[in-house]
């Protein structure tokens, strides 16, 4: 692997998927999912982690594009996105059959509002993702014209498939979302997504109910319950005792064989889009010297890390 501008990518994990036997039996009614850590009230300004916090966020809020199974962004809340020849204007044609959870219509005004809101109230992820958009303008109820400050080849992946759309009629009443003392109830969580959060107990659990009016079709699973545990050991034990049906994190390699010994749990391995990285502060010596960074990169035995630390459940 090579030294990069930000550091060294050491290795990619192999994800160990874990599902309890009861998941199939209860899938039409409820699926119980174990997670570690609290994700606050999981609205765009309160969710905590990129995974699984961002995923809990997007159960409720849709994005303009969505990644398909191959990781390719495809139109979701839009029917198409047309880019001008000079790459500086993008016209979004929105779906006209999308409703917010409270029954209000999703329109171009919501898209314009979302862009401007994140620009006014800085969000570490979404404001940055919208950085190439200089202006957004509604042209009727279902057309949005975006003016870019420069051509943005990654706009569909880095912006349209990442930034959650927010309802103007809800968030226009919130004028300090990133204040340190800002408080939110789950009543704010009005999205267009497949699920709506209906109950949250801090450091205990989340409960989501299916959005029967979802434009892409009502979800098969009627209820999702995310139960919080102190650590991975607790989540694995919960899976073994049938307290939960699945885990959201990968299982430590040393526990994989143990989990499958009883025959009730099948372990499936596959790629996980996560890496271990060594990050340098490139403003500090000696890491401001590219030769030093390259030397460190060459000195790391990545295959040994795969073999000894991850018990071969990772790839260089």
Short mmCIF file of C-alpha atoms in Angstrom, two decimals:
data_model
loop_
_atom_site.label_atom_id
_atom_site.label_comp_id
_atom_site.label_asym_id
_atom_site.label_seq_id
_atom_site.Cartn_x
_atom_site.Cartn_y
_atom_site.Cartn_z
CA UNK A 1 0.00 0.00 0.00
CA UNK A 2 1.21 3.51 -0.56
CA UNK A 3 1.74 6.59 1.51
CA UNK A 4 -1.04 9.09 0.95
CA UNK A 5 -1.68 12.74 1.62
CA UNK A 6 -3.42 11.85 4.86
CA UNK A 7 -1.52 8.78 6.02
CA UNK A 8 -1.03 5.11 5.30
CA UNK A 9 -3.90 2.74 4.61
CA UNK A 10 -2.83 -0.40 6.38
CA UNK A 11 -5.48 -2.96 5.56
CA UNK A 12 -9.14 -3.51 4.92
CA UNK A 13 -11.22 -5.61 7.26
CA UNK A 14 -13.18 -8.62 6.15
CA UNK A 15 -16.68 -8.16 7.51
CA UNK A 16 -18.15 -11.09 9.39
CA UNK A 17 -21.92 -10.96 8.96
CA UNK A 18 -23.87 -12.30 11.90
CA UNK A 19 -27.54 -13.12 12.00
CA UNK A 20 -29.38 -15.11 14.64
CA UNK A 21 -31.83 -17.81 13.62
CA UNK A 22 -34.85 -15.80 14.83
CA UNK A 23 -34.28 -13.01 12.32
CA UNK A 24 -36.12 -14.95 9.61
CA UNK A 25 -39.04 -15.79 11.89
CA UNK A 26 -39.58 -12.21 13.05
CA UNK A 27 -38.59 -10.30 9.92
CA UNK A 28 -42.14 -9.33 8.95
CA UNK A 29 -42.86 -7.83 12.37
CA UNK A 30 -39.71 -6.85 14.25
CA UNK A 31 -35.96 -7.15 13.97
CA UNK A 32 -33.83 -6.53 17.05
CA UNK A 33 -30.37 -5.15 16.35
CA UNK A 34 -27.48 -4.76 18.78
CA UNK A 35 -25.22 -1.72 18.75
CA UNK A 36 -22.62 -0.20 21.03
CA UNK A 37 -22.71 3.43 22.10
CA UNK A 38 -25.42 6.06 22.04
CA UNK A 39 -26.17 8.03 18.84
CA UNK A 40 -28.18 10.79 20.55
CA UNK A 41 -31.43 11.73 18.78
CA UNK A 42 -30.04 10.82 15.32
CA UNK A 43 -31.11 13.92 13.42
CA UNK A 44 -28.65 15.56 10.97
CA UNK A 45 -27.09 17.67 13.73
CA UNK A 46 -27.05 15.16 16.59
CA UNK A 47 -26.02 11.75 15.25
CA UNK A 48 -22.60 10.78 16.59
CA UNK A 49 -20.73 8.31 14.40
CA UNK A 50 -20.40 7.68 10.70
CA UNK A 51 -21.29 4.04 11.31
CA UNK A 52 -23.84 3.17 12.49
CA UNK A 53 -25.04 6.71 13.35
CA UNK A 54 -25.21 7.93 9.76
CA UNK A 55 -27.07 4.74 8.82
CA UNK A 56 -29.65 5.32 11.57
CA UNK A 57 -29.98 8.87 10.26
CA UNK A 58 -30.69 7.63 6.73
CA UNK A 59 -33.38 5.26 7.91
CA UNK A 60 -35.35 8.47 8.45
CA UNK A 61 -33.94 10.96 5.92
CA UNK A 62 -33.47 10.30 2.22
CA UNK A 63 -30.74 11.64 -0.06
CA UNK A 64 -31.13 12.84 -3.65
CA UNK A 65 -29.14 9.85 -4.93
CA UNK A 66 -28.60 6.47 -3.32
CA UNK A 67 -25.82 3.92 -3.73
CA UNK A 68 -26.85 0.67 -5.37
CA UNK A 69 -25.46 -2.74 -4.39
CA UNK A 70 -22.33 -2.07 -6.46
CA UNK A 71 -21.66 1.25 -4.73
CA UNK A 72 -22.75 3.32 -7.73
CA UNK A 73 -24.92 6.39 -7.01
CA UNK A 74 -28.32 6.31 -8.70
CA UNK A 75 -31.24 8.80 -8.69
CA UNK A 76 -33.47 8.43 -5.64
CA UNK A 77 -35.43 11.55 -4.65
CA UNK A 78 -34.71 12.83 -8.16
CA UNK A 79 -35.66 11.34 -11.48
CA UNK A 80 -32.62 12.84 -13.19
CA UNK A 81 -29.73 15.26 -12.81
CA UNK A 82 -28.63 17.16 -15.92
CA UNK A 83 -25.24 18.87 -16.04
CA UNK A 84 -24.45 21.73 -18.44
CA UNK A 85 -21.62 21.43 -20.95
CA UNK A 86 -19.33 23.63 -18.86
CA UNK A 87 -20.03 21.58 -15.75
CA UNK A 88 -21.17 24.61 -13.74
CA UNK A 89 -24.94 24.12 -13.71
CA UNK A 90 -26.85 21.05 -12.54
CA UNK A 91 -30.61 20.76 -12.99
CA UNK A 92 -32.34 18.36 -10.62
CA UNK A 93 -35.73 16.96 -11.57
CA UNK A 94 -37.46 15.75 -8.41
CA UNK A 95 -39.97 12.98 -7.91
CA UNK A 96 -43.49 14.33 -7.36
CA UNK A 97 -44.74 11.44 -5.21
CA UNK A 98 -42.63 11.89 -2.07
CA UNK A 99 -44.15 12.82 1.30
CA UNK A 100 -42.56 13.81 4.57
CA UNK A 101 -43.49 11.65 7.56
CA UNK A 102 -46.09 14.23 8.63
CA UNK A 103 -47.83 14.08 5.24
CA UNK A 104 -46.43 17.31 3.77
CA UNK A 105 -45.25 17.22 0.15
CA UNK A 106 -41.51 17.11 -0.58
CA UNK A 107 -40.69 19.88 -3.07
CA UNK A 108 -37.84 21.87 -4.58
CA UNK A 109 -38.12 24.40 -1.76
CA UNK A 110 -36.97 21.73 0.68
CA UNK A 111 -33.87 21.00 -1.40
CA UNK A 112 -32.96 24.68 -1.65
CA UNK A 113 -33.60 25.10 2.06
CA UNK A 114 -31.36 22.12 2.93
CA UNK A 115 -28.45 23.49 0.88
CA UNK A 116 -28.74 26.96 2.40
CA UNK A 117 -29.29 25.68 5.93
CA UNK A 118 -26.13 23.59 6.00
CA UNK A 119 -24.21 26.52 4.57
CA UNK A 120 -25.53 28.87 7.25
CA UNK A 121 -25.24 26.47 10.19
CA UNK A 122 -21.97 24.67 9.70
CA UNK A 123 -22.00 20.89 9.90
CA UNK A 124 -18.64 19.13 9.78
CA UNK A 125 -19.73 16.64 7.14
CA UNK A 126 -22.62 18.05 5.16
CA UNK A 127 -21.42 21.66 4.84
CA UNK A 128 -18.18 20.32 3.42
CA UNK A 129 -20.05 18.01 1.04
CA UNK A 130 -21.99 21.01 -0.31
CA UNK A 131 -18.86 23.13 -0.75
CA UNK A 132 -18.91 23.12 -4.55
CA UNK A 133 -22.49 24.47 -4.71
CA UNK A 134 -22.45 28.26 -4.95
CA UNK A 135 -26.23 28.71 -5.21
CA UNK A 136 -29.47 26.71 -5.31
CA UNK A 137 -32.71 27.95 -6.86
CA UNK A 138 -36.18 26.43 -7.14
CA UNK A 139 -37.73 26.47 -10.61
CA UNK A 140 -41.26 25.35 -9.93
CA UNK A 141 -42.26 22.72 -7.38
CA UNK A 142 -40.09 19.88 -8.67
CA UNK A 143 -37.04 21.41 -10.34
CA UNK A 144 -33.90 22.73 -8.67
CA UNK A 145 -31.06 24.52 -10.44
CA UNK A 146 -27.65 24.32 -8.77
CA UNK A 147 -24.85 26.69 -9.70
CA UNK A 148 -21.39 25.33 -8.97
CA UNK A 149 -18.26 27.30 -8.18
CA UNK A 150 -16.24 24.78 -10.21
CA UNK A 151 -16.97 21.50 -12.00
CA UNK A 152 -17.48 18.72 -9.43
CA UNK A 153 -17.02 15.23 -10.92
CA UNK A 154 -17.84 13.55 -7.59
CA UNK A 155 -21.06 15.49 -6.97
CA UNK A 156 -23.36 12.47 -7.26
CA UNK A 157 -21.31 10.33 -4.89
CA UNK A 158 -19.92 12.90 -2.46
CA UNK A 159 -22.95 15.19 -2.22
CA UNK A 160 -26.17 13.86 -3.69
CA UNK A 161 -25.79 10.40 -2.12
CA UNK A 162 -24.57 11.74 1.22
CA UNK A 163 -26.49 14.85 2.30
CA UNK A 164 -29.90 14.18 3.95
CA UNK A 165 -32.79 16.32 2.75
CA UNK A 166 -34.53 18.28 5.53
CA UNK A 167 -38.10 19.65 5.63
CA UNK A 168 -38.25 23.44 5.48
CA UNK A 169 -41.47 23.57 7.49
CA UNK A 170 -39.72 21.89 10.45
CA UNK A 171 -36.12 23.09 10.42
CA UNK A 172 -36.88 26.72 9.55
CA UNK A 173 -38.01 27.01 13.18
CA UNK A 174 -34.61 25.89 14.51
CA UNK A 175 -32.10 28.74 14.41
CA UNK A 176 -29.14 27.34 16.37
CA UNK A 177 -28.81 23.62 15.58
CA UNK A 178 -25.09 23.40 16.27
CA UNK A 179 -25.06 25.31 19.54
CA UNK A 180 -23.41 23.42 22.40
CA UNK A 181 -26.55 23.64 24.51
CA UNK A 182 -28.96 22.78 21.68
CA UNK A 183 -31.58 20.26 22.73
CA UNK A 184 -33.66 18.13 20.38
CA UNK A 185 -36.53 15.75 20.88
CA UNK A 186 -37.22 12.99 18.38
CA UNK A 187 -40.29 14.99 17.28
CA UNK A 188 -37.89 16.98 15.06
CA UNK A 189 -37.03 13.83 13.10
CA UNK A 190 -39.38 14.31 10.17
CA UNK A 191 -37.92 12.83 7.01
CA UNK A 192 -39.05 11.11 3.84
CA UNK A 193 -37.26 7.86 4.68
CA UNK A 194 -38.51 4.28 5.05
CA UNK A 195 -38.64 4.48 8.85
CA UNK A 196 -39.69 6.98 11.51
CA UNK A 197 -38.20 7.02 14.99
CA UNK A 198 -40.99 6.66 17.56
CA UNK A 199 -39.13 5.96 20.81
CA UNK A 200 -35.67 6.64 22.21
CA UNK A 201 -34.26 5.96 25.64
CA UNK A 202 -30.75 7.35 26.05
CA UNK A 203 -28.12 4.60 26.41
CA UNK A 204 -30.84 1.97 26.18
CA UNK A 205 -32.63 1.61 22.85
CA UNK A 206 -34.16 3.11 19.70
CA UNK A 207 -37.43 2.01 18.14
CA UNK A 208 -38.33 2.73 14.51
CA UNK A 209 -41.61 2.03 12.74
CA UNK A 210 -42.01 1.45 9.02
CA UNK A 211 -43.26 4.31 6.85
CA UNK A 212 -46.30 2.77 5.16
CA UNK A 213 -46.47 5.69 2.71
CA UNK A 214 -42.86 5.39 1.57
CA UNK A 215 -42.57 6.29 -2.10
CA UNK A 216 -40.35 3.26 -2.84
CA UNK A 217 -42.79 0.86 -1.18
CA UNK A 218 -43.55 0.04 2.44
CA UNK A 219 -40.65 -1.74 4.19
CA UNK A 220 -41.06 -5.47 4.79
CA UNK A 221 -39.96 -5.22 8.42
CA UNK A 222 -42.55 -3.31 10.42
CA UNK A 223 -40.38 -2.43 13.41
CA UNK A 224 -36.65 -2.05 14.07
CA UNK A 225 -35.40 -2.02 17.65
CA UNK A 226 -31.77 -1.04 18.22
CA UNK A 227 -30.63 -2.19 21.66
CA UNK A 228 -27.51 -0.64 23.13
CA UNK A 229 -24.77 -2.67 24.80
CA UNK A 230 -21.59 -1.54 26.51
CA UNK A 231 -19.19 -3.31 24.17
CA UNK A 232 -18.81 -5.89 21.40
CA UNK A 233 -18.60 -8.74 23.91
CA UNK A 234 -22.06 -7.80 25.14
CA UNK A 235 -23.53 -7.71 21.64
CA UNK A 236 -22.08 -11.11 20.77
CA UNK A 237 -23.46 -12.60 23.98
CA UNK A 238 -26.87 -11.08 23.18
CA UNK A 239 -26.83 -12.70 19.75
CA UNK A 240 -25.93 -16.07 21.23
CA UNK A 241 -28.73 -15.86 23.80
CA UNK A 242 -31.30 -14.77 21.18
CA UNK A 243 -31.79 -11.33 22.75
CA UNK A 244 -31.09 -9.78 19.34
CA UNK A 245 -31.34 -10.95 15.74
CA UNK A 246 -28.28 -9.24 14.26
CA UNK A 247 -25.29 -7.03 14.96
CA UNK A 248 -24.33 -3.81 13.19
CA UNK A 249 -20.58 -4.18 13.68
CA UNK A 250 -18.13 -6.79 12.49
CA UNK A 251 -17.33 -9.60 14.91
CA UNK A 252 -13.77 -9.82 16.26
CA UNK A 253 -11.97 -12.57 14.31
CA UNK A 254 -11.16 -14.51 17.48
CA UNK A 255 -14.90 -14.89 18.22
CA UNK A 256 -15.98 -16.03 14.76
CA UNK A 257 -15.29 -19.74 15.22
CA UNK A 258 -16.80 -19.70 18.71
CA UNK A 259 -20.04 -18.19 17.41
CA UNK A 260 -20.49 -20.83 14.74
CA UNK A 261 -19.77 -23.84 16.97
CA UNK A 262 -23.37 -24.29 18.11
CA UNK A 263 -24.69 -24.58 14.56
CA UNK A 264 -27.42 -21.98 15.10
CA UNK A 265 -25.39 -19.08 13.71
CA UNK A 266 -23.77 -19.06 10.29
CA UNK A 267 -20.73 -16.86 9.75
CA UNK A 268 -20.40 -15.24 6.35
CA UNK A 269 -17.30 -13.28 5.43
CA UNK A 270 -17.24 -10.43 2.94
CA UNK A 271 -15.60 -7.07 2.26
CA UNK A 272 -16.22 -4.17 4.61
CA UNK A 273 -15.56 -0.64 3.39
CA UNK A 274 -13.40 0.22 6.38
CA UNK A 275 -9.67 0.58 6.76
CA UNK A 276 -7.09 0.87 9.52
CA UNK A 277 -4.97 3.96 8.95
CA UNK A 278 -1.86 5.53 10.34
CA UNK A 279 -2.46 9.29 10.27
CA UNK A 280 0.32 11.87 10.26
CA UNK A 281 0.30 15.48 11.37
CA UNK A 282 2.10 16.75 8.29
CA UNK A 283 2.78 20.14 9.87
CA UNK A 284 5.04 18.54 12.49
CA UNK A 285 8.56 17.23 12.01
CA UNK A 286 9.59 14.65 11.00
CA UNK A 287 6.24 13.84 9.37
CA UNK A 288 6.44 16.95 7.18
CA UNK A 289 9.14 15.09 5.28
CA UNK A 290 7.70 12.85 2.56
CA UNK A 291 10.77 10.59 2.69
CA UNK A 292 10.11 9.84 6.38
CA UNK A 293 6.49 8.99 5.65
CA UNK A 294 7.49 6.74 2.79
CA UNK A 295 10.08 5.00 4.97
CA UNK A 296 7.44 4.29 7.61
CA UNK A 297 5.12 2.97 4.95
CA UNK A 298 7.76 0.56 3.65
CA UNK A 299 8.68 -0.52 7.20
CA UNK A 300 5.19 -1.74 8.11
CA UNK A 301 4.63 -5.46 7.54
CA UNK A 302 0.96 -5.40 6.62
CA UNK A 303 0.69 -9.11 5.95
CA UNK A 304 2.00 -9.84 9.45
CA UNK A 305 -0.75 -7.61 10.87
CA UNK A 306 -3.33 -9.50 8.83
CA UNK A 307 -2.01 -12.87 9.99
CA UNK A 308 -1.40 -12.17 13.68
CA UNK A 309 -3.78 -9.37 14.72
CA UNK A 310 -6.78 -10.13 12.51
CA UNK A 311 -6.26 -13.92 12.25
CA UNK A 312 -6.34 -13.65 8.44
CA UNK A 313 -9.77 -11.96 8.52
CA UNK A 314 -8.50 -8.91 6.63
CA UNK A 315 -6.83 -8.07 3.35
CA UNK A 316 -3.87 -5.89 2.50
#
